[in-house]
Structures are given as structure tokens and as C-alpha cells.
Amino acid sequence: MSGPSPEFEMARSAVGKITIDPKLKQQILEQSSLKDLYQQAGITRKQGKSGRSVNLPPDAAASSQAAALAAAANQLTYQKLVASAPMQKACAVVTQQLLRYMEQLYIQSSSTRQHVFQVALLVDNSGSMMRLADETKQAMVLLGEVLRRLEVSFAVVRFGRAHGQVILKHLNEPFSAQAMQLALESLTWDAGTYPASACEFVAREVFKDAPVLNAGSHASADSSSSSSSRQQATCGAAVGGEKEVVSVAVVHHRLVLALVDGLTQEMRAEDYISALEPKGIKFAVLNLYDKQQEELMGKINDLWAASADHVETLSKDNAADLPKVLAKLITSYLAQELQLVTAAASAAASSSAAATAGAAGTGVSSSGSMLAVSAAQVSAPAVSSEPYLLPVLCKGMAGIGSITYDTASLDGGVEPGMMYRHSPPGCLIPFAEAATAASSSGSIDSSDLAHSVDHAQARLAEYCSTMAQSSLHTAALQEVQQLWQQALSRPTVQGHVSRLVEVLESAVLPHNKHTRRRAEESGPTLHLPGLIKAAVSNYTSKKIFARKSAGGKRTYQVALLLDISQSMQGHLLQCGLEALLMFTEALNQAGLDGFAVMTFGSTTTLVKGADTPWDHASQLALLEQINCRPGHQLASMDAAAIQAAAALLTSSYSRAAKKVFVISDGYGTSGLALAAALQQAEQAGIEVVGLTVGFDHTHVPTCYQKWAAAALPASLPDALQALYTQEESAASASSMRAAAGEEWAELMPIMAGAASSVQEVLQQQSNVFGDLVRQLSRNKEAKLTHAQPDDMSVDVCFCLDVTGSMSGWIEACKAQIQAIADGLMPKIQKKCPDIQARL
């Protein structure tokens, strides 16, 4: 007979329903001797084919939507943690430190090579981690925010029992506060500790697309975690009936980052190595501990030294050092990757043969998938075949105009003049020399890109025509039109738009074409009144020629680009949407309605062309790209968007001045391609201005030649005026504003009314996914079915482990057994009187 017996299934069902109060568990842990328990446990081998990919229940989507609606009225615990002042500072510090290494990696990139980072966050859900619950949650929030800002795709995996791993956030799942809230709520601290089995699960389920490297390429712990692949791929629009084919090497950097306390029986280093190294996956460990396990840390450190590539430990007493320790851990990983990439680049520069040998020596495989050059991918909105879910489509519109100077001044006393920064005159394009040196590695033909842009404009025209005649989307169009007009009618927004119109007309887009002729000393034609005056004055007046030098009008071609990538989600994207709304309305009021609007993430989408009206169909297309296209959020191809905008503006062959405004946070994934795109735009006479709006620290000043940063959408007009007039001359005023900019991360919690400490949030945390978490926990419960319950007999037996490792739990287990025994028989006799039950 195969499989478990009904008696075993009933016993497992009863055990699965046993629960222990968390406070009781905490008390037992504090009274127990971890050293004795750990030493008596022994060593366990990795548990074979461990775990399974556990997906959320079918109604998870409905639960997520309910959580999103709840978050609109009351912030999620995750959002409150992110908004707290200490977490804001920590995220800014860690992000900036890691960016230095990311930039060096991007400098090694070229138009034919891209670096893609993928991280699996492995969280220990064992009972012993309850002592470190707050520190674990802080680490999860900090890592989630930093990885989001760096445009790194990541998964979150909870592990405990050898076969009980749960993927709480999948690798390619778009980042959201709801996903991270679910991850926080899913930590129950009631399982065992099997990290080696969890590593094997991650390699098999999370990184299932990663190729197994050739034998010998992962023989040492110093081998690279990166793998690259090259093949031909089609991209862009059809050009003359054919697809453009471009090849790019995608270098994947895969990392498992474990948050653990190290109290495990899986003490064989080879189990961890054999699970991850065949696929070139690096292993980093942040080991949390408290005073109870200090005596055990020597043995734990020996395990991680032998099995992990990067290790850091953090005591509960030094929890304030979490940002510094996490930055050090990930920095060591990036430094090693940079060293390997630099070595491979040097080898590639020598000869193609040396490059091949260098790739084999660093664990780089030659099989897998290929990513097409995104610069040729310019798409247009597509008409949905299903009605839009209006709360999702219009998310963010209600918050337009909600953050003002007044709300900032109430708590912080911040002066409006301290709320913006801008680039000084005479700046050069960052990384321009490196981009020039790498330009010989390949580029996209400008004619192919022009064809792609033309095709996108044609599809956009079809979209607008179809939407105008569609009855399916009438309600959505009306809702968008109403919300857009409501946003523009708010007094605060009206004031900001009026101020922006004034700045555009006077400084940013002044009259650049004269319309009336007047007498000049030189010119293409004679000026008759001037000639008469010269004759009468015996030619003492020499202005006898006619030239257009009076009157004026504006002749500009403008493109507005909005970054909708993962790193922009939340506060920055809300501010970016408001800035775009202000910009479009100001351009219309200034008589420059022939502007273009594009969004970009992993792809570039043309939302409005120069010849397309800025109506509710275009506005719906914009909101759809922001709220309904999560796949675009997993990268920030800013260089591709700038190239597409330049191609669009030059396609008209107009002599009008051309400007591109990029609303972004600057955390791009294009490497040196951004510097190359800025150079190409400069050579074509196109001015590119980077704009960042919001309190978060951004990277725009580091990667754009000309930029302006505003802490509020209301500050954007002042920032633009200062940029184009360079009006402040006093060094003190300049330094004051620069210092104010450095404090924006502190101002955001003031604006949001956030908690002053992380502990304050954790003490008041609320659960939104309670039902969903209970469904996940019920996966552990076994259900007994029987065809003939009237003939069933049940024998119930309690078996208790009384070994030394159970010393701290025996009394609690005895109490639970007594409680079950007292209540089990009456319940069976009441519900199933015909069953013969024996205890």
C-alpha cells in the first residue's frame, strides 16, 4: 500500500491546527538555552527536491485590490515604514553608495552589452527568528526600497520547513506596496530552519530560467555569478515589411540574499554550494543575532565562511547599524562583480579570442535568451478589448495638487526658495568620454529608428480614431476627462500652471522668431522708409536695409518624457504626473500645442504626437501606461526614450528650436548609452533637460548635463526660471539651496506626517491581508475524507518528542495535548455520534 494511512493523515491534520500564542513562544524562547538546543540538534543533510512553488489562492487578486482600496484611506504598514524619517535616510544613503558601483558596471557596458541584476530575498521564518522580528522587517523594507530604486528585479521567498518554502513575490512581478505588505504579514515565525533546502528551491523555482554553466566554470567560489547570452532578436516596428535585427549580450547577475539567524541543522557547506553554484548564483548572508546566541556565533560564522560568497553579521543591540551593514554586504558583492566585468572587458579589448576565453573563465555561458536593443522599440497605445477598471486606471489623479508650500511650512517652516536646485552653466555631459570610446562597439541606424517612430505615429493615429468611435470605453473616457478637468480646476494647480506659463514665455521658450521688418544697417532687402530718410539726411542715417528684428513669436518643438519605471513608483511618480499635467496645460495656454508626450520604462511608448490633439483619449493613454502596464516598470531605458524623442522631433525637418524635457529620477539601466544619446541630441541641436520632482534623492544631477530638481511640483516653475536665467549670484544663496536639497529626504516624512521612528510603526502595524495569510497557513493542514463515515473508527494517539532539544517546549506541549484531549472527544461525539473514537 502506497501513501500515508488515514490514521497518519488525521494525526497530521490535528497537528496542523495546533497554534501557540506568539507571546508564549517569545517567553519560551527567552527562557530556553539556545546553546543547548543547538548543540543537541546535530547536523542534517539538504532535503533533496525541497519545496514547491506556492502561488497565492485564486482570490488573491481580489484581496490585493481590497488592500489597495484600504491603502487609499489608510497607509499600509510597509508604506508607513518607508515614509518614516530613519528609513528615508537609510534608503538614500544605501542607494547612493551602491550606485557608485552600478555606475562603474554601466561604464563597462556598451550598446551591445547590458547588465541585468536579479535578487532573491530569502527570509527565515523559523521560531527562533521571532526574537529578531523587528530587525528582519526593517531589513526587508530597506532592501525592497533600495532594489526598487536601483531598477533591480527581485523575489521574496519565505522559508522554514524543508518542504515549506513560499514565494511571496515572484521575480518578474512588478513592485508594489501591496506585495511587500503581504510579505511582511506572511512572517509567522513558526517553522523550522532549512536554508540549504531553501537555496536549492530558489535555484530551481525562482531562477529556473538560469542556464547551468559548463563543467569547470563554477569550480571555485571566485567564479562570476553572471551569465550572458547572445542571439538575434527582432525589435521595433516593421520597416519595409521586415523586422530590424540587432544582437545584444545580456549579462545576468543573480544573487540570493538570506536574512537568517544561523540556527540550523543544515551545517554542510557543500549543500549550499551545490545548490547555487551550478547556475552561477552568488550567495550573500546577513546573519542577525542577539545575546542568547553569542556563544554559537563561532560555529555559525564557520558555516557561512565556507558556504557563502559574502557575509555580514548584525547584533540586535546594534540594530541602528543596519543600513551600514547592508550597504557593506551588497557593496562587497558589486565590487566582486565589477572586478570580473572589468577583467572580461579588458580581455574583450585584446582580441575576440581572448574575450571568449575570459567569458569561459568567469562563468559566462553562451546559451539562453537575447534582449533586443530597445532604442528601436517605439510603440503606441493599443485599444483594450476589455473595459478598464476605473479605480486602477485613474489611480493618482485624486492626489494632484495635494502637496503644497503650505503643508510643508506647517511642520518644517521651509521657504519656497529652498525647494529647488539646478545645474550650473557650462556643464559637460557626464561619462561623455567613456561613451565616445565605446561608440565603436555598435549603434542603431538612425534611419531604422526614424521608420519605427513613423510607424508608431501611424498606430497612434489609428488608436485615437478607434477610441473616438468606441462605445466600450465611453465611460472610461468620460471619467478621465472629468478627473483631468477637476485636477486643473483646483486653485493650487491653477496657480502653479499660471506661474509655469509665465516662466515658459519669459525664460524657457521665449520669442525666437521676429515677425516685423525694420530698418537695419544690413539685411537681405532694401527698406524704403529708411532709404528716404538716408537721402534726406545726406546719408548720415545708414539704416537702409530691411530685416525682421521686431515683434516675435515662438517656434519650438517640444517633447515631454515621463519615466514610469519601477524606481519611480509611489511619491516620485505622483509628483511626475502632476508636473506633466502642469507642463501640458502651460504649453497649451502658451499656444504651443504641437508638443509630443512619451512614457518610458523597459519600452518607449508614444502617447501624443506633434499632430495629435491633447484630448481625453491621449490622457487615457497616458494613465493606462502609468497604471495598467506593469511590465514596463522593470527597467528604465532612458537612452532609448531620448533617441526616440530626437527622431520624432527631427522627422518634421522644421527649423524650429527643439527641446526634450525628461521627468525622471535618473536611476536608468542604459549604461553609457544615455551619455551617447545626449551627445547625439546635442549634435542634432536638440536641448535635453533632466527634471526630477519630489523629495526622494535622485540621480538626475549625476547623469544629465542640464537639469533642474524641485522638491514639489509647485517648485518646478521656480526651478526652471533659475535654470534658464541663472538668477542667483550670491554664493550664500546657492550654497543654502544646495544644502536644502540634501535635506529633502527628511522633509518628505514631515510632509506625509510620518512616524519619527521605525519602532513606532511596528508597534502599531495593521494587517490588510489577514484572510490571504490564513489561506496560506491552511496549506499546511491535511483534510481527511472518507467514503463511509458511519463505518469509520478513529484511534487518536499523541506522540511527544522528549529529547534534550525539546526541554524548553515540553511543558507547553503537555498543556496543548491536555487541551486537545479535553476538547477532542466531545466534539467528535457531538458532530459524528456514529464514529467509534478511542483516545
XYZ file of C-alpha atoms in Angstrom, residues 268-765:
498
model
C 27.201 21.177 5.463
C 28.758 23.909 3.326
C 28.720 21.693 0.241
C 24.901 21.605 0.344
C 24.735 25.369 -0.201
C 27.460 25.374 -2.842
C 25.943 22.513 -4.837
C 22.536 24.240 -4.812
C 23.633 27.614 -6.190
C 26.995 27.381 -7.884
C 25.966 25.252 -10.912
C 23.884 28.195 -12.141
C 26.462 30.827 -11.182
C 24.258 32.238 -8.412
C 26.065 34.175 -5.699
C 25.130 33.705 -2.039
C 25.123 36.578 0.482
C 24.087 36.248 4.123
C 23.007 38.814 6.689
C 23.094 36.904 9.989
C 21.108 38.575 12.769
C 21.708 37.531 16.354
C 21.169 38.549 19.974
C 22.934 37.917 23.265
C 21.408 34.455 23.658
C 23.306 33.070 20.696
C 26.583 34.923 21.014
C 28.327 31.725 22.155
C 27.127 29.974 18.997
C 28.307 32.594 16.538
C 31.737 30.995 16.094
C 30.218 27.825 14.668
C 27.686 29.793 12.620
C 30.380 32.036 11.187
C 32.396 28.985 10.175
C 29.406 27.690 8.203
C 28.889 30.936 6.302
C 32.609 31.430 5.693
C 32.709 28.051 3.959
C 29.433 28.309 2.027
C 28.601 31.983 1.320
C 30.342 34.434 -1.010
C 29.569 37.468 1.161
C 28.674 37.541 4.871
C 27.829 40.222 7.415
C 26.548 39.816 10.970
C 24.455 42.263 12.958
C 23.695 42.172 16.671
C 20.247 43.156 17.895
C 21.942 45.668 20.179
C 23.452 47.393 17.121
C 20.275 47.469 15.018
C 20.919 51.138 14.208
C 23.851 49.993 12.064
C 21.537 48.057 9.697
C 21.924 50.495 6.750
C 25.706 50.487 7.041
C 25.898 46.687 7.329
C 23.522 46.079 4.405
C 25.405 48.580 2.248
C 28.685 46.855 3.099
C 27.237 43.440 2.255
C 25.855 44.402 -1.152
C 28.847 46.614 -1.933
C 31.191 43.660 -1.483
C 29.061 41.706 -3.947
C 29.008 44.543 -6.502
C 32.748 45.097 -6.102
C 33.418 41.464 -6.958
C 31.090 41.618 -9.951
C 32.768 44.828 -11.119
C 36.176 43.204 -10.870
C 35.048 40.285 -13.015
C 33.296 42.509 -15.566
C 36.333 44.770 -15.820
C 38.579 41.766 -16.396
C 36.221 40.459 -19.079
C 36.107 43.882 -20.771
C 39.904 44.075 -20.818
C 40.084 40.637 -22.320
C 37.486 41.585 -24.940
C 39.502 44.648 -25.908
C 42.550 42.465 -26.562
C 41.007 40.168 -29.112
C 37.822 38.256 -29.724
C 39.606 35.030 -28.875
C 40.738 36.428 -25.540
C 37.195 37.617 -24.869
C 35.846 34.116 -25.442
C 38.410 32.629 -23.114
C 37.732 35.312 -20.492
C 33.991 34.633 -20.616
C 34.549 30.908 -20.073
C 36.882 31.619 -17.199
C 34.377 33.821 -15.380
C 31.379 31.530 -15.605
C 29.807 33.198 -18.639
C 27.696 30.838 -20.698
C 26.811 31.157 -24.353
C 23.282 29.817 -24.264
C 19.994 31.449 -23.317
C 17.869 34.339 -24.423
C 18.570 37.622 -26.113
C 17.385 41.146 -25.389
C 16.846 43.354 -28.399
C 18.226 46.867 -28.482
C 15.395 48.906 -27.082
C 16.301 52.110 -28.887
C 14.413 50.876 -31.949
C 11.341 49.860 -29.963
C 8.857 52.718 -30.173
C 5.303 51.606 -29.575
C 1.910 53.276 -29.495
C -1.088 52.679 -27.202
C -3.313 49.771 -28.129
C -7.093 49.765 -27.768
C -8.086 47.398 -24.979
C -10.586 44.671 -25.798
C -11.923 44.806 -22.222
C -13.408 47.700 -20.241
C -10.949 49.484 -17.977
C -11.127 49.084 -14.221
C -11.605 52.769 -13.459
C -10.137 52.855 -9.897
C -6.938 51.325 -11.266
C -6.834 53.394 -14.461
C -7.312 56.711 -12.669
C -5.098 55.992 -9.675
C -3.125 59.068 -8.697
C -5.430 61.686 -10.177
C -7.117 62.395 -6.835
C -3.778 63.349 -5.295
C -2.987 66.071 -7.845
C -2.363 69.352 -6.035
C -2.414 67.820 -2.541
C 1.211 68.673 -1.637
C 1.789 72.428 -1.432
C 4.054 75.005 0.199
C 1.508 75.424 2.972
C 1.592 71.783 4.035
C 5.382 71.906 4.033
C 5.583 75.123 6.008
C 3.177 73.920 8.675
C 5.711 71.476 10.068
C 9.037 72.376 8.594
C 8.953 76.142 8.087
C 10.533 75.624 4.678
C 10.876 78.664 2.425
C 9.832 78.226 -1.246
C 13.252 79.467 -2.395
C 14.909 76.488 -0.710
C 12.844 73.913 -2.547
C 14.738 73.633 -5.840
C 18.197 73.151 -7.337
C 19.588 73.266 -10.872
C 22.720 72.685 -12.880
C 25.279 75.498 -13.195
C 26.155 76.826 -16.664
C 28.881 75.207 -18.708
C 28.432 71.609 -17.520
C 29.589 68.757 -19.744
C 27.708 65.552 -20.486
C 28.605 63.032 -17.754
C 30.585 59.993 -18.963
C 30.854 61.552 -22.439
C 34.447 60.424 -22.971
C 33.687 56.846 -21.969
C 30.634 56.835 -24.245
C 32.720 58.094 -27.159
C 35.325 55.405 -26.562
C 32.651 52.706 -26.513
C 30.706 54.033 -29.504
C 32.688 51.897 -31.920
C 31.087 48.769 -30.436
C 27.919 49.373 -32.389
C 24.861 51.594 -32.712
C 21.439 51.619 -34.267
C 20.972 53.118 -37.711
C 19.087 56.408 -37.355
C 17.009 55.608 -40.450
C 15.710 52.428 -38.798
C 14.736 54.396 -35.714
C 13.015 57.016 -37.869
C 10.977 54.270 -39.566
C 9.999 52.912 -36.153
C 8.878 56.353 -34.981
C 6.858 56.886 -38.159
C 5.151 53.542 -37.642
C 4.358 54.462 -34.020
C 2.785 57.756 -35.179
C 0.617 55.906 -37.662
C -0.539 53.458 -34.992
C -1.224 56.338 -32.611
C -3.476 57.983 -35.190
C -5.368 54.697 -35.561
C -5.693 54.449 -31.774
C -7.158 57.951 -31.477
C -9.610 57.309 -34.303
C -10.750 53.988 -32.832
C -11.146 55.380 -29.303
C -13.263 58.259 -30.612
C -15.729 55.765 -32.108
C -15.583 53.119 -29.366
C -18.682 52.628 -27.214
C -16.844 50.130 -24.987
C -14.627 52.805 -23.472
C -17.080 55.702 -23.323
C -17.324 55.519 -19.532
C -13.537 55.432 -19.147
C -13.064 58.414 -21.476
C -15.687 60.422 -19.619
C -14.151 59.547 -16.245
C -10.663 60.550 -17.385
C -11.930 63.803 -18.878
C -13.794 64.667 -15.674
C -10.853 63.852 -13.372
C -8.390 65.742 -15.572
C -10.580 68.851 -15.584
C -11.142 68.559 -11.834
C -7.396 68.439 -11.274
C -6.824 71.508 -13.460
C -9.622 73.423 -11.745
C -8.089 73.111 -8.266
C -6.890 76.557 -7.142
C -3.422 75.347 -6.203
C -2.911 73.699 -9.605
C -4.254 76.741 -11.444
C -1.747 78.943 -9.663
C 1.131 76.597 -10.495
C 0.101 76.433 -14.161
C -0.147 80.228 -14.433
C 3.301 80.595 -12.934
C 4.693 77.955 -15.302
C 3.169 79.735 -18.329
C 4.898 82.914 -17.237
C 8.257 81.113 -16.881
C 7.927 79.317 -20.212
C 7.128 82.519 -22.098
C 9.805 84.640 -20.452
C 12.739 82.260 -19.932
C 12.377 78.710 -21.186
C 10.584 79.255 -24.520
C 10.938 82.991 -25.286
C 10.151 84.590 -28.640
C 12.715 83.248 -31.060
C 11.341 84.439 -34.412
C 10.744 88.088 -35.355
C 7.682 88.867 -37.437
C 8.064 92.580 -38.372
C 10.702 94.218 -40.584
C 12.542 97.358 -39.552
C 15.457 99.411 -40.853
C 18.918 97.996 -40.191
C 22.419 98.716 -41.498
C 22.495 95.339 -43.202
C 19.881 92.973 -44.480
C 18.628 90.953 -47.441
C 16.374 93.686 -48.903
C 16.105 97.497 -49.032
C 13.918 99.313 -46.512
C 12.059 102.108 -48.406
C 11.343 104.433 -45.432
C 14.933 104.012 -44.297
C 16.228 104.782 -47.798
C 14.172 108.005 -47.950
C 15.425 109.027 -44.512
C 19.018 108.379 -45.601
C 18.593 110.527 -48.725
C 17.045 113.400 -46.782
C 19.826 113.289 -44.155
C 22.567 113.218 -46.772
C 23.123 109.572 -45.853
C 24.066 110.250 -42.273
C 21.436 107.628 -41.468
C 22.754 104.335 -42.780
C 19.800 102.076 -41.937
C 18.593 101.474 -45.473
C 18.153 97.676 -45.355
C 15.171 95.682 -44.094
C 15.475 92.841 -41.608
C 12.947 91.067 -39.403
C 14.065 92.262 -35.976
C 10.844 93.415 -34.312
C 7.791 91.655 -32.979
C 8.048 87.961 -32.381
C 6.552 84.529 -31.960
C 7.600 81.189 -30.554
C 8.642 78.396 -32.880
C 9.547 75.364 -30.807
C 9.198 71.633 -30.998
C 8.861 70.137 -27.536
C 8.806 66.540 -26.331
C 7.861 65.588 -22.756
C 9.153 62.237 -21.480
C 7.841 60.609 -18.285
C 9.719 57.794 -16.557
C 7.233 55.120 -15.372
C 9.807 52.528 -14.310
C 9.897 50.619 -11.036
C 12.089 53.150 -9.241
C 9.548 55.923 -9.891
C 6.625 54.138 -8.265
C 4.977 55.993 -5.395
C 5.819 59.555 -4.394
C 8.048 60.373 -7.380
C 5.576 59.126 -9.985
C 2.748 61.042 -8.300
C 4.828 64.220 -8.459
C 5.887 63.400 -12.022
C 2.275 63.007 -13.152
C 1.360 66.366 -11.625
C 4.381 68.019 -13.250
C 3.390 66.581 -16.638
C -0.194 67.796 -16.194
C 1.105 71.293 -15.395
C 3.511 71.248 -18.348
C 0.930 70.160 -20.911
C -1.614 72.732 -19.769
C 1.014 75.509 -19.706
C 2.138 74.658 -23.243
C -1.454 74.780 -24.442
C -2.004 78.164 -22.822
C 1.245 79.445 -24.349
C -0.001 78.469 -27.807
C 2.448 75.577 -28.220
C 0.011 72.685 -28.531
C 2.158 70.799 -31.036
C 4.149 69.030 -28.324
C 4.773 65.300 -28.033
C 4.392 63.084 -24.949
C 6.184 59.769 -24.380
C 6.433 57.348 -21.486
C 9.341 55.008 -20.957
C 10.313 52.078 -18.811
C 11.531 48.896 -20.443
C 9.990 50.219 -23.678
C 9.181 53.648 -25.101
C 5.555 54.496 -25.906
C 4.345 57.470 -27.936
C 1.263 58.821 -26.136
C 0.833 62.052 -28.092
C 2.440 63.131 -31.345
C 3.015 66.672 -32.596
C -0.075 66.403 -34.790
C -2.245 64.615 -32.214
C -4.644 66.636 -30.037
C -4.123 66.544 -26.268
C -7.639 65.308 -25.527
C -9.164 62.782 -23.133
C -8.136 59.883 -25.424
C -4.483 60.900 -25.130
C -4.883 61.462 -21.402
C -6.424 57.995 -21.014
C -3.493 56.528 -22.934
C -1.098 58.243 -20.530
C -2.879 56.924 -17.429
C -3.067 53.459 -18.966
C 0.700 53.408 -19.456
C 1.261 54.529 -15.860
C -1.249 52.307 -14.054
C -2.103 49.382 -16.331
C 1.234 48.363 -17.892
C 3.265 46.867 -15.023
C 5.612 45.061 -17.415
C 7.103 48.441 -18.379
C 8.282 49.014 -14.830
C 11.119 46.506 -14.691
C 13.734 48.713 -16.412
C 14.429 52.344 -17.224
C 15.669 52.664 -20.797
C 16.135 56.424 -20.701
C 18.618 56.480 -23.577
C 16.117 54.742 -25.845
C 13.424 57.289 -24.979
C 15.712 60.258 -25.701
C 16.764 58.733 -29.032
C 13.118 58.180 -29.943
C 12.173 61.734 -28.965
C 15.061 63.137 -31.013
C 14.000 61.073 -34.019
C 10.425 62.298 -33.621
C 11.421 65.970 -33.432
C 13.779 65.775 -36.413
C 11.261 63.925 -38.584
C 9.418 67.172 -39.446
C 12.510 68.831 -40.981
C 11.467 72.064 -39.250
C 13.984 74.750 -38.312
C 12.180 75.321 -35.024
C 14.236 75.042 -31.853
C 13.903 71.577 -30.342
C 13.746 70.736 -26.636
C 13.239 67.471 -24.746
C 12.215 67.513 -21.077
C 12.768 64.203 -19.266
C 10.858 63.765 -15.977
C 12.746 61.007 -14.208
C 14.700 60.002 -11.117
C 17.823 59.277 -13.148
C 18.094 55.655 -11.999
C 18.429 54.342 -15.519
C 19.560 50.973 -16.829
C 21.079 52.134 -20.119
C 24.686 52.466 -19.033
C 26.824 54.551 -21.350
C 24.006 54.578 -23.900
C 22.486 57.550 -22.041
C 25.621 59.638 -22.469
C 25.751 58.606 -26.132
C 22.086 59.596 -26.621
C 22.737 63.002 -25.026
C 25.726 63.508 -27.312
C 23.684 62.630 -30.395
C 20.934 65.028 -29.347
C 23.458 67.815 -28.765
C 24.981 67.267 -32.207
C 21.486 67.472 -33.736
C 20.855 70.792 -31.986
C 18.340 69.330 -29.552
C 18.424 70.501 -25.951
C 17.735 67.768 -23.375
C 16.796 68.815 -19.837
C 16.501 66.338 -16.979
C 13.752 67.151 -14.468
C 13.187 65.480 -11.124
C 10.216 66.363 -8.920
C 9.780 65.051 -5.377
C 11.553 64.739 -2.058
C 13.366 61.472 -2.734
C 17.070 61.575 -3.504
C 17.509 61.111 -7.243
C 20.319 60.567 -9.700
C 19.380 63.160 -12.335
C 22.158 65.640 -11.375
C 24.730 62.890 -11.935
C 23.749 61.824 -15.437
C 22.342 64.930 -17.210
C 24.239 67.940 -18.489
C 21.345 70.313 -17.913
C 18.909 69.580 -15.098
C 16.531 71.042 -12.536
C 15.289 69.425 -9.326
C 12.144 70.553 -7.500
C 11.055 69.233 -4.116
C 7.414 69.970 -5.003
C 5.503 70.268 -8.276
C 4.820 73.836 -7.142
C 8.580 74.470 -7.131
C 9.051 73.404 -10.753
C 8.401 76.857 -12.328
C 10.927 78.500 -9.996
C 13.462 75.760 -10.701
C 13.108 76.257 -14.466
C 13.359 80.021 -14.219
C 16.519 79.770 -12.120
C 17.974 77.226 -14.561
C 17.430 79.416 -17.640
C 18.254 82.768 -16.080
C 20.861 81.652 -13.513
C 19.423 84.480 -11.447
C 21.041 83.806 -8.078
C 24.535 85.258 -7.998
C 25.267 85.204 -4.282
C 27.318 82.199 -3.250
C 25.484 82.079 0.049
C 22.097 81.675 -1.643
C 23.451 78.936 -3.887
C 25.019 77.015 -1.023
C 21.844 77.387 1.057
C 19.727 75.883 -1.656
C 22.199 73.089 -2.230
C 22.113 72.285 1.479
C 18.323 72.389 1.438
C 18.283 69.897 -1.397
C 20.314 67.464 0.665
C 17.586 67.555 3.313
C 14.670 66.652 1.045
C 14.647 63.099 2.282
C 13.961 64.470 5.753
C 11.244 66.807 4.506
C 9.153 64.039 2.966
C 8.236 62.460 6.330
C 7.321 65.957 7.573
C 5.022 66.405 4.596
C 3.443 62.974 4.977
C 3.004 63.264 8.730
C 5.007 60.073 9.103
C 6.305 58.437 12.251
C 9.605 59.591 13.659
C 10.843 56.038 14.311
C 10.516 52.606 12.791
C 9.627 51.059 16.157
C 6.607 53.363 16.397
C 5.242 51.962 13.131
C 5.944 48.330 14.032
C 4.173 48.673 17.364
C 1.039 49.922 15.617
C 1.184 47.784 12.494
